[in-house]
């Protein structure tokens, strides 16, 4: 009898642990304003519908994506603590747009091939909207 009582809560716990969070299917980026003195821009969590890239663009008050200053590979699904190494200096106070890009359309899988406005490894747009967030370098 005691085995039955132990088994039922364990099964209930297992069912709870297996259930995916509601936001797992929604592409998103969670990031905060941060110091970039170490040459890295980080996102606390990225949810992507496919393999691709976390891309860091320069931006400003117009909120248009500008030149790419960092990128990091992403796996489909949720990835915690994604770090992208800066490829050029970013000063405190500059605004950065972190965006999810696809791996599709390029010539080589695993190589970031996007240039501003190109189709190769371009941004994903579920429902016609970019998956992005804007932070300020500290």
CSV table of C-alpha atoms in Angstrom, one decimal:
chain,number,residue,atom,x,y,z
A,1,UNK,CA,0.0,0.0,0.0
A,2,UNK,CA,2.8,2.5,0.8
A,3,UNK,CA,4.3,1.9,-2.6
A,4,UNK,CA,1.1,3.0,-4.2
A,5,UNK,CA,1.0,6.2,-2.2
A,6,UNK,CA,4.6,7.0,-3.2
A,7,UNK,CA,4.1,6.1,-6.8
A,8,UNK,CA,1.1,8.4,-7.4
A,9,UNK,CA,2.8,11.6,-6.3
A,10,UNK,CA,5.9,10.7,-8.3
A,11,UNK,CA,3.8,10.2,-11.4
A,12,UNK,CA,2.1,13.5,-10.8
A,13,UNK,CA,5.4,15.2,-10.4
A,14,UNK,CA,6.8,13.6,-13.6
A,15,UNK,CA,3.8,14.8,-15.5
A,16,UNK,CA,4.4,18.3,-14.2
A,17,UNK,CA,8.1,18.2,-15.1
A,18,UNK,CA,7.3,17.0,-18.6
A,19,UNK,CA,4.8,19.7,-19.4
A,20,UNK,CA,6.5,22.5,-21.5
A,21,UNK,CA,6.2,26.1,-20.5
A,22,UNK,CA,3.6,28.1,-22.4
A,23,UNK,CA,6.1,30.4,-23.9
A,24,UNK,CA,8.3,27.6,-25.4
A,25,UNK,CA,6.6,27.9,-28.8
A,26,UNK,CA,6.8,31.7,-28.9
A,27,UNK,CA,10.0,33.0,-30.5
A,28,UNK,CA,11.4,35.6,-28.1
A,29,UNK,CA,14.6,37.2,-26.6
A,30,UNK,CA,15.0,38.1,-23.0
A,31,UNK,CA,17.9,40.5,-22.4
A,32,UNK,CA,18.7,43.5,-20.2
A,33,UNK,CA,20.9,46.6,-20.4
A,34,UNK,CA,24.4,45.4,-19.7
A,35,UNK,CA,28.1,46.2,-19.7
A,36,UNK,CA,29.9,45.2,-22.9
A,37,UNK,CA,33.4,46.0,-21.5
A,38,UNK,CA,34.2,42.3,-21.6
A,39,UNK,CA,33.5,42.2,-25.4
A,40,UNK,CA,30.3,40.2,-25.0
A,41,UNK,CA,26.6,40.9,-25.4
A,42,UNK,CA,24.4,38.3,-23.7
A,43,UNK,CA,20.7,37.3,-23.8
A,44,UNK,CA,19.3,35.6,-20.7
A,45,UNK,CA,17.0,33.4,-22.8
A,46,UNK,CA,16.3,33.0,-26.5
A,47,UNK,CA,13.5,30.9,-27.9
A,48,UNK,CA,13.8,30.2,-31.7
A,49,UNK,CA,11.6,28.1,-33.9
A,50,UNK,CA,14.6,26.7,-35.9
A,51,UNK,CA,18.4,26.6,-35.8
A,52,UNK,CA,19.8,30.0,-36.5
A,53,UNK,CA,21.6,33.0,-35.0
A,54,UNK,CA,21.3,35.6,-32.2
A,55,UNK,CA,22.4,38.7,-34.1
A,56,UNK,CA,23.3,42.0,-32.4
A,57,UNK,CA,22.7,45.1,-34.6
A,58,UNK,CA,23.5,48.7,-33.8
A,59,UNK,CA,20.3,50.8,-33.6
A,60,UNK,CA,19.1,54.2,-32.4
A,61,UNK,CA,15.9,55.9,-31.4
A,62,UNK,CA,14.4,55.1,-34.8
A,63,UNK,CA,14.6,51.4,-33.8
A,64,UNK,CA,15.8,50.3,-37.2
A,65,UNK,CA,18.4,47.5,-37.3
A,66,UNK,CA,21.8,48.8,-38.4
A,67,UNK,CA,25.2,47.1,-38.9
A,68,UNK,CA,25.9,43.8,-37.2
A,69,UNK,CA,28.4,44.0,-34.3
A,70,UNK,CA,28.0,40.4,-32.9
A,71,UNK,CA,26.4,37.0,-33.6
A,72,UNK,CA,26.1,33.6,-31.9
A,73,UNK,CA,24.6,30.3,-33.1
A,74,UNK,CA,21.2,29.2,-31.7
A,75,UNK,CA,19.6,25.8,-31.5
A,76,UNK,CA,15.9,25.4,-32.2
A,77,UNK,CA,13.9,25.7,-28.9
A,78,UNK,CA,14.9,27.6,-25.8
A,79,UNK,CA,18.6,28.4,-25.0
A,80,UNK,CA,19.7,30.1,-21.8
A,81,UNK,CA,22.6,32.5,-21.5
A,82,UNK,CA,23.5,33.1,-25.1
A,83,UNK,CA,26.7,35.1,-25.5
A,84,UNK,CA,27.7,36.8,-28.7
A,85,UNK,CA,31.3,38.1,-29.0
A,86,UNK,CA,31.5,41.7,-30.3
A,87,UNK,CA,33.4,42.1,-33.6
A,88,UNK,CA,33.9,45.9,-33.1
A,89,UNK,CA,33.9,48.3,-30.2
A,90,UNK,CA,30.6,49.4,-28.6
A,91,UNK,CA,30.6,52.4,-26.3
A,92,UNK,CA,28.5,52.8,-23.2
A,93,UNK,CA,25.1,54.4,-24.0
A,94,UNK,CA,24.9,52.9,-27.5
A,95,UNK,CA,21.6,51.0,-28.3
A,96,UNK,CA,21.8,47.4,-29.5
A,97,UNK,CA,19.1,45.4,-31.1
A,98,UNK,CA,19.3,41.7,-30.4
A,99,UNK,CA,17.4,39.7,-33.1
A,100,UNK,CA,16.8,36.1,-34.0
A,101,UNK,CA,18.0,35.2,-37.5
A,102,UNK,CA,17.4,32.0,-39.5
A,103,UNK,CA,20.1,29.7,-40.9
A,104,UNK,CA,18.1,29.4,-44.1
A,105,UNK,CA,19.1,30.8,-47.5
A,106,UNK,CA,22.8,30.8,-47.1
A,107,UNK,CA,25.4,28.8,-49.0
A,108,UNK,CA,27.0,27.1,-46.0
A,109,UNK,CA,25.3,25.7,-43.0
A,110,UNK,CA,26.9,26.8,-39.7
A,111,UNK,CA,28.5,29.9,-41.2
A,112,UNK,CA,26.9,33.3,-40.6
A,113,UNK,CA,26.4,34.9,-44.0
A,114,UNK,CA,24.0,37.8,-43.4
A,115,UNK,CA,24.8,41.3,-44.5
A,116,UNK,CA,22.4,44.2,-43.9
A,117,UNK,CA,19.3,43.7,-46.1
A,118,UNK,CA,20.5,40.3,-47.5
A,119,UNK,CA,18.3,37.2,-47.7
A,120,UNK,CA,21.1,34.8,-46.5
A,121,UNK,CA,20.6,33.9,-42.8
A,122,UNK,CA,18.1,36.8,-42.6
A,123,UNK,CA,15.8,37.6,-39.7
A,124,UNK,CA,12.8,35.4,-38.9
A,125,UNK,CA,9.5,37.2,-39.1
A,126,UNK,CA,6.6,35.2,-37.5
A,127,UNK,CA,3.4,37.0,-38.3
A,128,UNK,CA,5.5,39.5,-40.3
A,129,UNK,CA,7.2,40.9,-37.1
A,130,UNK,CA,10.9,40.7,-36.2
A,131,UNK,CA,11.8,38.7,-33.1
A,132,UNK,CA,14.0,41.3,-31.2
A,133,UNK,CA,14.6,43.4,-28.2
A,134,UNK,CA,16.7,46.5,-27.7
A,135,UNK,CA,19.2,47.1,-24.9
A,136,UNK,CA,21.6,49.9,-24.0
A,137,UNK,CA,25.3,49.2,-23.5
A,138,UNK,CA,26.5,50.2,-20.1
